[in-house]
Amino acid sequence: MLGDRLRELRHTRGLTLRELAGEAGVSAALLSQIENGNADPSVATLRKLAGVFDSDIAALFSEPNAPMVHISRPGTRSLLSAPQGRITYERLTPGRGDLEVLRANLAPGDVSSAEPWAHPSSECALVLSGTIVVEINEENHELLAGDSVTFDSRLPHRYLNTSREPAALVIAVTPPTP
């Protein structure tokens, strides 16, 4: 899915793997692996690629022919990895551009971003397990399993696991603006 979309965007721009790699500052081998579904790119890599196409990360996942009914099963979802100490995501929704739902996993000490950031969306998070601290507009909110928070994503925010246990949550963003 991501690999097909990336290949389509690359071909539309008339770029070779090496040319795109050079513009994005990543290796052609990594791009080939992503396009062939053999590697899950980091969020940092996705941001670099989106920058080359003058778009946001959501555009890399858009599916012009997304199904009206989408079944998402563990092991088949797109993964958005991050450097150690950062959040990892599983994408639960297709890329129709109206809603993004992610399952996020945070190991002890993990954060969603080094600094709080904002984007023009509405966001809702439900903690599935563990304890999460949600920093929104310089205010911390501790959420336990079963708790949820909904907020205007234009407020600078991030998710932190300050506990000693792994945590998991589901995050819904509309419209998608990762």
PDB file of C-alpha atoms in Angstrom:
ATOM      1  CA  MET A   1       0.000   0.000   0.000  1.00  0.00           C
ATOM      2  CA  LEU A   2       2.605   2.621   1.075  1.00  0.00           C
ATOM      3  CA  GLY A   3       5.138   1.181  -1.354  1.00  0.00           C
ATOM      4  CA  ASP A   4       2.681   1.338  -4.232  1.00  0.00           C
ATOM      5  CA  ARG A   5       1.747   4.924  -3.413  1.00  0.00           C
ATOM      6  CA  LEU A   6       5.391   5.974  -3.109  1.00  0.00           C
ATOM      7  CA  ARG A   7       6.210   4.372  -6.474  1.00  0.00           C
ATOM      8  CA  GLU A   8       3.195   6.126  -8.039  1.00  0.00           C
ATOM      9  CA  LEU A   9       4.274   9.526  -6.671  1.00  0.00           C
ATOM     10  CA  ARG A  10       7.859   8.944  -7.784  1.00  0.00           C
ATOM     11  CA  HIS A  11       6.808   7.993 -11.314  1.00  0.00           C
ATOM     12  CA  THR A  12       4.409  10.939 -11.546  1.00  0.00           C
ATOM     13  CA  ARG A  13       7.316  13.259 -10.740  1.00  0.00           C
ATOM     14  CA  GLY A  14       9.527  11.377 -13.221  1.00  0.00           C
ATOM     15  CA  LEU A  15      12.102  10.468 -10.575  1.00  0.00           C
ATOM     16  CA  THR A  16      14.332   7.420 -10.395  1.00  0.00           C
ATOM     17  CA  LEU A  17      14.926   5.716  -7.064  1.00  0.00           C
ATOM     18  CA  ARG A  18      18.357   7.363  -6.854  1.00  0.00           C
ATOM     19  CA  GLU A  19      16.996  10.810  -7.666  1.00  0.00           C
ATOM     20  CA  LEU A  20      14.275  10.554  -5.018  1.00  0.00           C
ATOM     21  CA  ALA A  21      16.779   9.165  -2.529  1.00  0.00           C
ATOM     22  CA  GLY A  22      19.112  12.088  -3.190  1.00  0.00           C
ATOM     23  CA  GLU A  23      16.351  14.672  -2.765  1.00  0.00           C
ATOM     24  CA  ALA A  24      15.080  13.019   0.429  1.00  0.00           C
ATOM     25  CA  GLY A  25      18.498  12.318   1.913  1.00  0.00           C
ATOM     26  CA  VAL A  26      17.928   8.566   2.260  1.00  0.00           C
ATOM     27  CA  SER A  27      19.418   5.546   0.504  1.00  0.00           C
ATOM     28  CA  ALA A  28      18.059   4.182  -2.775  1.00  0.00           C
ATOM     29  CA  ALA A  29      18.229   0.705  -1.191  1.00  0.00           C
ATOM     30  CA  LEU A  30      15.861   1.808   1.587  1.00  0.00           C
ATOM     31  CA  LEU A  31      13.438   3.307  -0.936  1.00  0.00           C
ATOM     32  CA  SER A  32      13.483   0.099  -2.948  1.00  0.00           C
ATOM     33  CA  GLN A  33      12.714  -1.919   0.191  1.00  0.00           C
ATOM     34  CA  ILE A  34       9.840   0.429   1.087  1.00  0.00           C
ATOM     35  CA  GLU A  35       8.380   0.277  -2.424  1.00  0.00           C
ATOM     36  CA  ASN A  36       8.571  -3.529  -2.390  1.00  0.00           C
ATOM     37  CA  GLY A  37       6.984  -3.802   1.058  1.00  0.00           C
ATOM     38  CA  ASN A  38      10.156  -5.166   2.657  1.00  0.00           C
ATOM     39  CA  ALA A  39      10.790  -2.252   5.043  1.00  0.00           C
ATOM     40  CA  ASP A  40       8.699  -0.029   7.275  1.00  0.00           C
ATOM     41  CA  PRO A  41      10.005   3.545   7.102  1.00  0.00           C
ATOM     42  CA  SER A  42      10.577   5.704  10.131  1.00  0.00           C
ATOM     43  CA  VAL A  43       8.423   8.757  10.723  1.00  0.00           C
ATOM     44  CA  ALA A  44      11.534  10.861  10.004  1.00  0.00           C
ATOM     45  CA  THR A  45      11.950   9.160   6.609  1.00  0.00           C
ATOM     46  CA  LEU A  46       8.269   9.696   5.820  1.00  0.00           C
ATOM     47  CA  ARG A  47       8.606  13.402   6.617  1.00  0.00           C
ATOM     48  CA  LYS A  48      11.615  13.666   4.281  1.00  0.00           C
ATOM     49  CA  LEU A  49       9.740  11.914   1.468  1.00  0.00           C
ATOM     50  CA  ALA A  50       6.625  14.035   1.991  1.00  0.00           C
ATOM     51  CA  GLY A  51       8.819  17.141   1.787  1.00  0.00           C
ATOM     52  CA  VAL A  52      10.123  16.095  -1.624  1.00  0.00           C
ATOM     53  CA  PHE A  53       6.532  15.850  -2.869  1.00  0.00           C
ATOM     54  CA  ASP A  54       5.530  19.151  -1.162  1.00  0.00           C
ATOM     55  CA  SER A  55       2.898  17.358   0.898  1.00  0.00           C
ATOM     56  CA  ASP A  56       2.343  15.877   4.324  1.00  0.00           C
ATOM     57  CA  ILE A  57       2.786  12.288   5.465  1.00  0.00           C
ATOM     58  CA  ALA A  58      -0.930  11.575   5.005  1.00  0.00           C
ATOM     59  CA  ALA A  59      -0.509  12.049   1.237  1.00  0.00           C
ATOM     60  CA  LEU A  60       1.948   9.129   1.184  1.00  0.00           C
ATOM     61  CA  PHE A  61      -0.815   6.905   2.504  1.00  0.00           C
ATOM     62  CA  SER A  62      -3.690   8.254   0.448  1.00  0.00           C
ATOM     63  CA  GLU A  63      -5.438   5.649  -1.623  1.00  0.00           C
ATOM     64  CA  PRO A  64      -7.510   7.121  -4.448  1.00  0.00           C
ATOM     65  CA  ASN A  65      -9.465   3.863  -4.688  1.00  0.00           C
ATOM     66  CA  ALA A  66      -9.725   3.152  -0.956  1.00  0.00           C
ATOM     67  CA  PRO A  67     -12.474   0.626  -0.252  1.00  0.00           C
ATOM     68  CA  MET A  68     -15.730   1.710   1.336  1.00  0.00           C
ATOM     69  CA  VAL A  69     -15.273  -1.177   3.798  1.00  0.00           C
ATOM     70  CA  HIS A  70     -11.771  -1.784   5.117  1.00  0.00           C
ATOM     71  CA  ILE A  71     -10.727  -4.691   7.359  1.00  0.00           C
ATOM     72  CA  SER A  72      -7.471  -4.194   9.244  1.00  0.00           C
ATOM     73  CA  ARG A  73      -5.764  -7.248  10.728  1.00  0.00           C
ATOM     74  CA  PRO A  74      -2.681  -7.488  12.929  1.00  0.00           C
ATOM     75  CA  GLY A  75       0.413  -8.333  10.937  1.00  0.00           C
ATOM     76  CA  THR A  76      -0.908  -6.767   7.728  1.00  0.00           C
ATOM     77  CA  ARG A  77      -1.017  -3.111   8.804  1.00  0.00           C
ATOM     78  CA  SER A  78       1.350  -0.384   7.726  1.00  0.00           C
ATOM     79  CA  LEU A  79       3.839   0.338  10.473  1.00  0.00           C
ATOM     80  CA  LEU A  80       5.302   3.741  11.196  1.00  0.00           C
ATOM     81  CA  SER A  81       8.443   3.194  13.174  1.00  0.00           C
ATOM     82  CA  ALA A  82      10.522   5.771  14.955  1.00  0.00           C
ATOM     83  CA  PRO A  83      13.972   5.978  16.462  1.00  0.00           C
ATOM     84  CA  GLN A  84      14.443   4.220  19.783  1.00  0.00           C
ATOM     85  CA  GLY A  85      12.723   6.189  22.509  1.00  0.00           C
ATOM     86  CA  ARG A  86       9.900   7.266  20.214  1.00  0.00           C
ATOM     87  CA  ILE A  87       6.388   6.018  19.618  1.00  0.00           C
ATOM     88  CA  THR A  88       5.573   3.370  16.980  1.00  0.00           C
ATOM     89  CA  TYR A  89       2.271   3.304  15.088  1.00  0.00           C
ATOM     90  CA  GLU A  90       0.122   0.742  13.283  1.00  0.00           C
ATOM     91  CA  ARG A  91      -2.225   2.276  10.736  1.00  0.00           C
ATOM     92  CA  LEU A  92      -5.779   0.965  11.190  1.00  0.00           C
ATOM     93  CA  THR A  93      -7.556   2.954   8.460  1.00  0.00           C
ATOM     94  CA  PRO A  94      -7.228   3.206   4.687  1.00  0.00           C
ATOM     95  CA  GLY A  95      -6.042   6.434   3.119  1.00  0.00           C
ATOM     96  CA  ARG A  96      -9.293   8.131   2.167  1.00  0.00           C
ATOM     97  CA  GLY A  97      -8.133  11.447   3.621  1.00  0.00           C
ATOM     98  CA  ASP A  98     -11.026  11.926   6.033  1.00  0.00           C
ATOM     99  CA  LEU A  99      -9.901  10.030   9.133  1.00  0.00           C
ATOM    100  CA  GLU A 100      -6.678   8.485  10.422  1.00  0.00           C
ATOM    101  CA  VAL A 101      -6.803   5.900  13.209  1.00  0.00           C
ATOM    102  CA  LEU A 102      -3.549   4.567  14.613  1.00  0.00           C
ATOM    103  CA  ARG A 103      -2.649   2.071  17.302  1.00  0.00           C
ATOM    104  CA  ALA A 104       0.351   3.447  19.145  1.00  0.00           C
ATOM    105  CA  ASN A 105       2.773   1.538  21.350  1.00  0.00           C
ATOM    106  CA  LEU A 106       5.079   3.258  23.799  1.00  0.00           C
ATOM    107  CA  ALA A 107       7.776   1.469  25.758  1.00  0.00           C
ATOM    108  CA  PRO A 108       8.724   2.936  29.139  1.00  0.00           C
ATOM    109  CA  GLY A 109      10.328   6.322  28.527  1.00  0.00           C
ATOM    110  CA  ASP A 110       9.046   6.634  24.933  1.00  0.00           C
ATOM    111  CA  VAL A 111       7.583   9.890  23.601  1.00  0.00           C
ATOM    112  CA  SER A 112       5.686  10.735  20.429  1.00  0.00           C
ATOM    113  CA  SER A 113       8.018  13.637  19.606  1.00  0.00           C
ATOM    114  CA  ALA A 114      11.003  15.375  21.144  1.00  0.00           C
ATOM    115  CA  GLU A 115       8.964  18.567  21.509  1.00  0.00           C
ATOM    116  CA  PRO A 116       5.204  19.191  21.457  1.00  0.00           C
ATOM    117  CA  TRP A 117       3.905  20.038  17.987  1.00  0.00           C
ATOM    118  CA  ALA A 118       0.616  21.148  16.469  1.00  0.00           C
ATOM    119  CA  HIS A 119      -1.370  20.470  13.293  1.00  0.00           C
ATOM    120  CA  PRO A 120      -4.810  21.565  12.045  1.00  0.00           C
ATOM    121  CA  SER A 121      -6.975  18.609  13.138  1.00  0.00           C
ATOM    122  CA  SER A 122      -9.082  17.232  15.944  1.00  0.00           C
ATOM    123  CA  GLU A 123      -7.580  14.346  17.879  1.00  0.00           C
ATOM    124  CA  CYS A 124      -8.919  11.697  20.240  1.00  0.00           C
ATOM    125  CA  ALA A 125      -6.813   9.131  22.113  1.00  0.00           C
ATOM    126  CA  LEU A 126      -7.990   6.106  24.092  1.00  0.00           C
ATOM    127  CA  VAL A 127      -5.506   4.354  26.381  1.00  0.00           C
ATOM    128  CA  LEU A 128      -5.747   0.576  25.921  1.00  0.00           C
ATOM    129  CA  SER A 129      -3.128  -0.422  28.482  1.00  0.00           C
ATOM    130  CA  GLY A 130      -0.604   1.210  30.769  1.00  0.00           C
ATOM    131  CA  THR A 131      -0.388   4.873  31.697  1.00  0.00           C
ATOM    132  CA  ILE A 132       0.147   7.761  29.299  1.00  0.00           C
ATOM    133  CA  VAL A 133       0.872  11.415  29.968  1.00  0.00           C
ATOM    134  CA  VAL A 134      -0.575  13.694  27.301  1.00  0.00           C
ATOM    135  CA  GLU A 135       1.084  17.090  27.227  1.00  0.00           C
ATOM    136  CA  ILE A 136      -1.287  19.611  25.662  1.00  0.00           C
ATOM    137  CA  ASN A 137      -0.455  23.306  25.543  1.00  0.00           C
ATOM    138  CA  GLU A 138       2.150  22.904  28.313  1.00  0.00           C
ATOM    139  CA  GLU A 139      -0.327  21.104  30.614  1.00  0.00           C
ATOM    140  CA  ASN A 140       0.112  17.421  31.539  1.00  0.00           C
ATOM    141  CA  HIS A 141      -2.824  15.003  31.733  1.00  0.00           C
ATOM    142  CA  GLU A 142      -2.276  11.486  33.082  1.00  0.00           C
ATOM    143  CA  LEU A 143      -4.471   8.866  31.434  1.00  0.00           C
ATOM    144  CA  LEU A 144      -4.922   5.297  32.648  1.00  0.00           C
ATOM    145  CA  ALA A 145      -6.224   2.294  30.710  1.00  0.00           C
ATOM    146  CA  GLY A 146      -9.783   3.085  29.626  1.00  0.00           C
ATOM    147  CA  ASP A 147      -9.322   6.872  29.802  1.00  0.00           C
ATOM    148  CA  SER A 148      -9.561   9.038  26.707  1.00  0.00           C
ATOM    149  CA  VAL A 149      -8.850  12.618  25.718  1.00  0.00           C
ATOM    150  CA  THR A 150     -10.162  14.714  22.836  1.00  0.00           C
ATOM    151  CA  PHE A 151      -8.574  18.019  21.886  1.00  0.00           C
ATOM    152  CA  ASP A 152      -7.912  20.550  19.170  1.00  0.00           C
ATOM    153  CA  SER A 153      -4.626  19.424  17.594  1.00  0.00           C
ATOM    154  CA  ARG A 154      -3.696  23.032  16.854  1.00  0.00           C
ATOM    155  CA  LEU A 155      -2.600  23.085  20.509  1.00  0.00           C
ATOM    156  CA  PRO A 156       1.020  21.872  20.815  1.00  0.00           C
ATOM    157  CA  HIS A 157       0.913  18.308  22.130  1.00  0.00           C
ATOM    158  CA  ARG A 158       2.714  15.005  22.542  1.00  0.00           C
ATOM    159  CA  TYR A 159       2.311  11.619  24.233  1.00  0.00           C
ATOM    160  CA  LEU A 160       4.731  10.305  26.861  1.00  0.00           C
ATOM    161  CA  ASN A 161       5.096   7.033  28.751  1.00  0.00           C
ATOM    162  CA  THR A 162       6.674   8.075  32.040  1.00  0.00           C
ATOM    163  CA  SER A 163       5.864   4.752  33.707  1.00  0.00           C
ATOM    164  CA  ARG A 164       7.902   1.544  33.954  1.00  0.00           C
ATOM    165  CA  GLU A 165       5.348  -0.470  31.964  1.00  0.00           C
ATOM    166  CA  PRO A 166       4.613  -0.541  28.208  1.00  0.00           C
ATOM    167  CA  ALA A 167       1.537   1.377  27.121  1.00  0.00           C
ATOM    168  CA  ALA A 168      -0.780   1.194  24.112  1.00  0.00           C
ATOM    169  CA  LEU A 169      -3.384   3.609  22.836  1.00  0.00           C
ATOM    170  CA  VAL A 170      -5.584   4.269  19.832  1.00  0.00           C
ATOM    171  CA  ILE A 171      -5.354   7.730  18.288  1.00  0.00           C
ATOM    172  CA  ALA A 172      -7.951   9.109  15.869  1.00  0.00           C
ATOM    173  CA  VAL A 173      -7.159  12.243  13.846  1.00  0.00           C
ATOM    174  CA  THR A 174      -9.500  14.076  11.513  1.00  0.00           C
ATOM    175  CA  PRO A 175      -8.558  15.284   9.036  1.00  0.00           C
ATOM    176  CA  PRO A 176      -5.301  13.327   8.911  1.00  0.00           C
ATOM    177  CA  THR A 177      -2.310  15.616   9.277  1.00  0.00           C
ATOM    178  CA  PRO A 178       0.515  13.556  10.757  1.00  0.00           C
TER     179      PRO A 178
END
